[in-house]
Coordinates of C-alpha atoms and ligand atoms in Angstrom, one line a residue:
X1 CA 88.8 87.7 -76.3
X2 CA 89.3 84.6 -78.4
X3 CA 91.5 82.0 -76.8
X4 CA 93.0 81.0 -80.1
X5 CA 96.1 82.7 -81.9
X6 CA 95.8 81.6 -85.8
X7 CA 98.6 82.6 -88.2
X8 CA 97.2 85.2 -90.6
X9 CA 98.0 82.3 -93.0
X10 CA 95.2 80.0 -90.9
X11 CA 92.8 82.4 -90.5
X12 CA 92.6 83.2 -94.3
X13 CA 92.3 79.4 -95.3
X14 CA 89.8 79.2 -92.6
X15 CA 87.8 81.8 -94.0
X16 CA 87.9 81.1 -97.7
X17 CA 87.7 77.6 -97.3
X18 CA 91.1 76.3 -98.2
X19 CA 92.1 72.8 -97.0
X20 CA 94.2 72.9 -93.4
X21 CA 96.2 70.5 -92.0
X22 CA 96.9 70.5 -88.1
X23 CA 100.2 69.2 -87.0
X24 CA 101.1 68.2 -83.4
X25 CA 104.2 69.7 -81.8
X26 CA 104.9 67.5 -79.3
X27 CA 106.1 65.1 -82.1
X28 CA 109.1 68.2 -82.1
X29 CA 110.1 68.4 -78.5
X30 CA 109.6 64.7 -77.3
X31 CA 109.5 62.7 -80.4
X32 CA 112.4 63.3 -82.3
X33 CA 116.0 64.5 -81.5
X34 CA 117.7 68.2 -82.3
X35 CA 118.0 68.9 -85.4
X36 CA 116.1 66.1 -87.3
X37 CA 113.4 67.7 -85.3
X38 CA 113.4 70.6 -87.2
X39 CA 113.9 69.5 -90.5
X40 CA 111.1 67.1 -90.4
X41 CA 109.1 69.5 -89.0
X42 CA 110.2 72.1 -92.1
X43 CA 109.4 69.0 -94.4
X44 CA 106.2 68.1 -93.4
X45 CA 104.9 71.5 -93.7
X46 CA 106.4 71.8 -97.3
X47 CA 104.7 68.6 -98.1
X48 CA 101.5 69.5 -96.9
X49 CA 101.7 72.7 -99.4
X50 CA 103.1 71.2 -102.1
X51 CA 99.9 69.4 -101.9
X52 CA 97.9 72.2 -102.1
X53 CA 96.8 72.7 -98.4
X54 CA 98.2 75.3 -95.7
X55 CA 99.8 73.2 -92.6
X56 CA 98.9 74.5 -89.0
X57 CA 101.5 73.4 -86.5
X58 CA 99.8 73.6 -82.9
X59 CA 101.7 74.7 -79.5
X60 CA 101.0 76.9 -76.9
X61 CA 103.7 79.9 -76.0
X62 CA 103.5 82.2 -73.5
X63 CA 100.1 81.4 -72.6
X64 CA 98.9 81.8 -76.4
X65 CA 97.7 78.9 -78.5
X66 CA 99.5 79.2 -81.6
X67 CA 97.6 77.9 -84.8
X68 CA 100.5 77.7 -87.2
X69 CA 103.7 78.7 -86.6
X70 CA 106.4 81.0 -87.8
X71 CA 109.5 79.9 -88.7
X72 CA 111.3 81.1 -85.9
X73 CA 108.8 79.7 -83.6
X74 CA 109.1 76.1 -84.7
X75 CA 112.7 76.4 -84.6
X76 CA 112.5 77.8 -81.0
X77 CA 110.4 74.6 -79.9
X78 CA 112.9 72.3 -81.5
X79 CA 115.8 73.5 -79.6
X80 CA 113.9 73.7 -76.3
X81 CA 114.8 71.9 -73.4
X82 CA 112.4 70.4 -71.3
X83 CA 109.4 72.0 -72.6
X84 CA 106.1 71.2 -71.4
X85 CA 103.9 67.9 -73.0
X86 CA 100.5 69.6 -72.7
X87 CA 97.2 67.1 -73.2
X88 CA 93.6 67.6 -72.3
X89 CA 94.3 67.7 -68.5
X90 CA 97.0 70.2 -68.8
X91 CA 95.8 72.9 -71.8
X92 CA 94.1 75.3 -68.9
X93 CA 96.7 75.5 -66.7
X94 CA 99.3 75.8 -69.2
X95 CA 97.1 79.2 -70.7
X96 CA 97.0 80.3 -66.7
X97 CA 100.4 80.3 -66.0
X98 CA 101.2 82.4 -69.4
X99 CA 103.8 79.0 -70.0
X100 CA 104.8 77.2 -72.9
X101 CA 104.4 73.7 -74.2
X102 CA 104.6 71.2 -77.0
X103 CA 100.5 69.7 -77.6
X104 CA 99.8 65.8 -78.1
X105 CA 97.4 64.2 -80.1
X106 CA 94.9 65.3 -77.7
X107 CA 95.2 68.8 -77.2
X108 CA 96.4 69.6 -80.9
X109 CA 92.4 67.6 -81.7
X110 CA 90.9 70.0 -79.5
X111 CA 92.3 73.2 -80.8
X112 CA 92.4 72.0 -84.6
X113 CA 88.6 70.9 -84.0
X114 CA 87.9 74.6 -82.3
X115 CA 90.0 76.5 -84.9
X116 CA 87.5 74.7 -87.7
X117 CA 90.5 72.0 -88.9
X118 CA 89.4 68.7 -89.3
X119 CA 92.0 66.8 -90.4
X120 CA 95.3 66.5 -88.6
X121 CA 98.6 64.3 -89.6
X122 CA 100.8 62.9 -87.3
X123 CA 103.5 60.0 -87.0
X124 CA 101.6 57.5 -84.1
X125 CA 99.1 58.4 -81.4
X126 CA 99.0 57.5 -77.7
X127 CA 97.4 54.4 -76.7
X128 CA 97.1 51.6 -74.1
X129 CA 100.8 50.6 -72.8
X130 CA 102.1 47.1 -72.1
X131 CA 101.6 46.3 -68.5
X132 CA 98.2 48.5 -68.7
X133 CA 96.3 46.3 -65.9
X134 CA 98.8 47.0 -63.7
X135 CA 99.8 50.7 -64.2
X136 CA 95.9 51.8 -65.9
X137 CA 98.5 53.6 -68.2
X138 CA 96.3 54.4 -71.4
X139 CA 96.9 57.6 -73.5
X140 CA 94.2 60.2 -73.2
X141 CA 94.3 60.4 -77.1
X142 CA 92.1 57.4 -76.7
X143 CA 89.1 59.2 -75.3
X144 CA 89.9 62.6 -77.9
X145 CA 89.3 60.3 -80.6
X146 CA 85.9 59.8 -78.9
X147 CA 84.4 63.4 -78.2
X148 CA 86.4 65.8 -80.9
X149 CA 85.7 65.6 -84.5
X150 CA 88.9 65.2 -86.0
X151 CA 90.4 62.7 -88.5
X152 CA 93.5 61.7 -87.9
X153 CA 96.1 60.3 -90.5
X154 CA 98.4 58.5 -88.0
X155 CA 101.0 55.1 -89.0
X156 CA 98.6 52.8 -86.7
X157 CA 99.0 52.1 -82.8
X158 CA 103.0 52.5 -82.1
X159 CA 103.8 49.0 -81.5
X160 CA 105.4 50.1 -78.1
X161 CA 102.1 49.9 -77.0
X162 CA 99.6 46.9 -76.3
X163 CA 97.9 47.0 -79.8
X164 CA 95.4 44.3 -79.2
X165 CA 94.3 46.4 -75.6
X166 CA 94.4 49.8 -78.3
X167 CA 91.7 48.4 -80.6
X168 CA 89.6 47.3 -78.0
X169 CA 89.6 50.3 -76.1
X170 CA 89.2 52.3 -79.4
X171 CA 85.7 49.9 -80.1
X172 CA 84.3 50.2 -77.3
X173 CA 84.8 54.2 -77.2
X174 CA 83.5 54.2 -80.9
X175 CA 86.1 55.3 -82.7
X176 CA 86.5 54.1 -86.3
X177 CA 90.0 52.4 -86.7
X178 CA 90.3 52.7 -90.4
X179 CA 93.5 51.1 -92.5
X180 CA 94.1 52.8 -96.0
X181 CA 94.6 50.5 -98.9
X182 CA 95.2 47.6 -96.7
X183 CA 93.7 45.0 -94.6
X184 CA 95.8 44.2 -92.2
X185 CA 96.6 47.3 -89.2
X186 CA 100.1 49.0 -89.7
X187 CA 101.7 49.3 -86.8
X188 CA 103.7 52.3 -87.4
X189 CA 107.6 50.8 -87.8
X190 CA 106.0 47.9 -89.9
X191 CA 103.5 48.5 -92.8
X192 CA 101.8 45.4 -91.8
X193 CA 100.9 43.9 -88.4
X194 CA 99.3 40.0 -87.7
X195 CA 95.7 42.3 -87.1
X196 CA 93.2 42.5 -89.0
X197 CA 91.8 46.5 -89.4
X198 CA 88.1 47.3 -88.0
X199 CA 87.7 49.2 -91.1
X200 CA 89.7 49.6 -94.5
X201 CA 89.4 52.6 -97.1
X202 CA 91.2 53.3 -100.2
X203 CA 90.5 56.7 -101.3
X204 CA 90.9 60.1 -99.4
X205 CA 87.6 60.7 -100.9
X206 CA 85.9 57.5 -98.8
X207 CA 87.3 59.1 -95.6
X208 CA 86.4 62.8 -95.9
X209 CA 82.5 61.2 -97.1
X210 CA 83.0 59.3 -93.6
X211 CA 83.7 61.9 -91.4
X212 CA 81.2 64.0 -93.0
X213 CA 78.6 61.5 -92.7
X214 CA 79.7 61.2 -88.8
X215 CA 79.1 64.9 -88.7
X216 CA 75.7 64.8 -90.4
X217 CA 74.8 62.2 -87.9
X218 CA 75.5 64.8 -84.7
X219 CA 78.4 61.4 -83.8
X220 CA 80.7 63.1 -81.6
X221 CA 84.4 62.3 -81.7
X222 CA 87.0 61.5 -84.8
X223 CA 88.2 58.8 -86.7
X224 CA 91.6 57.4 -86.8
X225 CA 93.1 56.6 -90.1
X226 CA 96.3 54.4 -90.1
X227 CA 98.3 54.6 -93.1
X228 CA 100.9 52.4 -93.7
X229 CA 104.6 53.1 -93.4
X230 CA 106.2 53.2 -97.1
X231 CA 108.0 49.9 -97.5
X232 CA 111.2 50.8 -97.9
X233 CA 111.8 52.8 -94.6
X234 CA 109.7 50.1 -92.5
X235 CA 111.5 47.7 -90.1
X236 CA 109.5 44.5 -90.1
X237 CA 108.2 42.8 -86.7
X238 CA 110.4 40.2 -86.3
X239 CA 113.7 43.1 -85.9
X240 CA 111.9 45.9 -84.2
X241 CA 109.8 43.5 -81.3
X242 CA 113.1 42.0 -79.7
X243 CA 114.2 45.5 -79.2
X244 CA 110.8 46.9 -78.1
X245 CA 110.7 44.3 -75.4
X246 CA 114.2 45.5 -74.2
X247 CA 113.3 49.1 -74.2
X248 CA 110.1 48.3 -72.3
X249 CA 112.3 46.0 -69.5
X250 CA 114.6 49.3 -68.9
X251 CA 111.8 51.6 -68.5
X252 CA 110.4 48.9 -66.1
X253 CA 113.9 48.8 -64.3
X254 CA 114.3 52.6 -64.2
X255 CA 111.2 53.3 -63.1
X256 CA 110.3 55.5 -65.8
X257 CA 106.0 56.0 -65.4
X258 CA 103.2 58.4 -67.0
X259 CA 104.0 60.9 -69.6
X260 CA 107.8 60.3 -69.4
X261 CA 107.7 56.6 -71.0
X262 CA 106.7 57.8 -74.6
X263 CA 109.7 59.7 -74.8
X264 CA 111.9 57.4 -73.0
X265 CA 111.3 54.1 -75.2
X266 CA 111.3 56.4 -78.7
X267 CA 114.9 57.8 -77.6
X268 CA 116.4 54.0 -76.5
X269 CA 114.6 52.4 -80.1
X270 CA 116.4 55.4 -82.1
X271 CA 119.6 54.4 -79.8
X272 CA 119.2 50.7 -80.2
X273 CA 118.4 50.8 -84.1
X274 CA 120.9 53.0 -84.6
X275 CA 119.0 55.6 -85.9
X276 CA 116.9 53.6 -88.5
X277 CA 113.7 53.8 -86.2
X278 CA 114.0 57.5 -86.6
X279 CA 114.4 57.6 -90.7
X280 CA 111.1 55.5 -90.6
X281 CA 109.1 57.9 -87.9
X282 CA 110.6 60.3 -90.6
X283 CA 109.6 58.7 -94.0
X284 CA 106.3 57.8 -92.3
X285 CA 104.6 60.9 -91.3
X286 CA 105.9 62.7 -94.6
X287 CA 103.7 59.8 -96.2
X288 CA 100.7 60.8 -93.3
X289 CA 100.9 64.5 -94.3
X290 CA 100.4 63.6 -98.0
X291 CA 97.7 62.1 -97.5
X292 CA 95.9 64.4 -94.9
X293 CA 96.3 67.0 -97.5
X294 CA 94.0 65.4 -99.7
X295 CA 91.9 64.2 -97.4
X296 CA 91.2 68.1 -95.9
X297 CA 91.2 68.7 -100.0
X298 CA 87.9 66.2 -100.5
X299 CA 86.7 67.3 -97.2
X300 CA 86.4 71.3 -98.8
X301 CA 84.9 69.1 -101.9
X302 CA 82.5 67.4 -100.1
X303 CA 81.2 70.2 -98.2
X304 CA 80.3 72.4 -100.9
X305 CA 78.8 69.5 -102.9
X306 CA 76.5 69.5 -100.0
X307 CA 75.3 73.2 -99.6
Ligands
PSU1 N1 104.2 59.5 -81.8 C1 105.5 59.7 -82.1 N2 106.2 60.6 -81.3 C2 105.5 61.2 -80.2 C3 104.2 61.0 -80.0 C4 103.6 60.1 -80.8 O1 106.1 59.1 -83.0 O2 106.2 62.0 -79.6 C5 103.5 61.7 -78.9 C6 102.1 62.3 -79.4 O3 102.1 63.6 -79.1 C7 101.1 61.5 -78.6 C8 101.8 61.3 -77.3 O4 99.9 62.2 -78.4 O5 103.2 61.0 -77.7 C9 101.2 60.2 -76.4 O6 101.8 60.3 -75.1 P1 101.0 59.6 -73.9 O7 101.2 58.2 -74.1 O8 101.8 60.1 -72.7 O9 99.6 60.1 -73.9
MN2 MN1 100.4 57.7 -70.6

């Protein structure tokens, strides 16, 4: 029996070879509030075909792992409560129990890269928090990058996180770290950060040749591509640190640990920003889909340049 549940409208790209996009759902359930949820959701799907690729939104319900969703099921997600954050550690179990759950960078790299999707969009990915040599808190997206041959089209490191900590653990793992038409590292509010990128491409083209060349070489694991937020929804540093920092001390004071403090510090910065660190999550992985699409468009070129 195969483990995987691909929309009919998967399957056929799959098979003929039209560019796919894989979408993380956990983005849905703990990353953005009801109903902006869903509409971003809706848009970044639309996006993705008005580029000319199929989108493939990954969760698992009851027990199945959805590759693409239907309508009704992305709007059930949204409106969930509580729903499951399902990574690496928890996929199995989640399958066993016939349960539910939103998928994280992680998990939505390991079923894009088994469904035969290699390039997946989302807004930030998991990385090493603030305060990591004390609570060893560091996203298992971190070591996905470094065994699963996806690309992923992210805004950079969220700067809730220990950025400097994230590249190093990114370099030593191997994972390219790879800042499109830019030197500097976004870091996902802001376009620009003070760090300099390990790598910098400026065509889709560059990156599909890259992962393909990764591939040819038998290189396990993906690349991370970090695309800057488009300027006018980004919030520069010097606004959105201060109220980082606070977010992080009431976390701290409240005790909030593991897979709960993602959630909990994007929920206070939408709160303390008043909703403008929301339109910029929103403008930027609109502007990450866009460009996974033609990224999975060069990769399809690519291959059949090569056979
Ligand atoms: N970026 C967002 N919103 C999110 C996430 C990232 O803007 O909700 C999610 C992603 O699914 C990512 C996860 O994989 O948070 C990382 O969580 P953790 O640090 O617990 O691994
Ligand atoms: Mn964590």
């Amino acid at each position: 029996m195969n483990i995987l549940h691909p929309a009919p409208e998967v399957a056929e790209a799959v098979r003929n070879g039209t560019p796919i996009v894989a979408l993380e759902s956990t983005i849905v359930t703990h990353g953005m509030p009801w109903p902006r949820n869903l509409q971003t959701a809706r848009e970044v799907e639309a996006d993705i075909r008005a580029a000319g690729a199929v989108p493939a939104t990954i969760a698992v319900l009851d027990g199945r792992i959805r590759v693409g969703l239907t309508s009704e099921a992305l709007e059930g997600l949204a409106q969930a409560t509580g729903m499951a954050k399902l990574s690496r550690a928890d996929l199995g179990a989640c399958i066993a129990r016939g349960g539910s759950g939103a998928t994280t960078v992680a998990a939505t790299m390991i079923v894009a890269a088994r469904a035969g999707i290699a390039t997946f969009a989302t807004g930030g990915i998991g990385g090493v928090h603030r305060g990591a040599e004390r609570s060893f808190d560091i996203s298992a997206d971190l070591q996905e990058l470094a065994q699963t041959s996806v690309t992923v089209v992210s805004a950079g490191p969220k700067a809730i996180l220990d950025i400097p900590k994230t590249l190093e653990v990114l370099e030593t793992l191997g994972v390219p770290v790879i800042a499109y038409g830019q030197d500097s590292l976004p870091a996902f509010w802001s376009a620009e950060s003070e760090l300099p990128a390990p790598l910098r491409m400026d065509s889709p083209a560059r990156i599909a040749a890259a992962h393909l060349a990764r591939a040819r070489l038998d290189l396990p694991g993906g690349q991370l591509v970090a695309n800057p937020v488009p300027a006018e929804a980004g919030i520069p540093p010097s606004e959105i640190d201060p109220i980082i920092a606070r977010a992080d001390r009431e976390a701290a004071e409240r005790g909030i640990t593991g897979k709960a403090v993602t959630p909990f510090m994007l929920a206070r910065i939408l709160e303390l920003t008043d909703g403008r660190s929301l339109e910029a999550n929103i403008a930027l992985i609109r502007n990450n889909a866009r460009l996974a699409a033609r990224i999975a468009t060069e990769m399809v070129c690519a291959r059949a340049d090569d056979q």
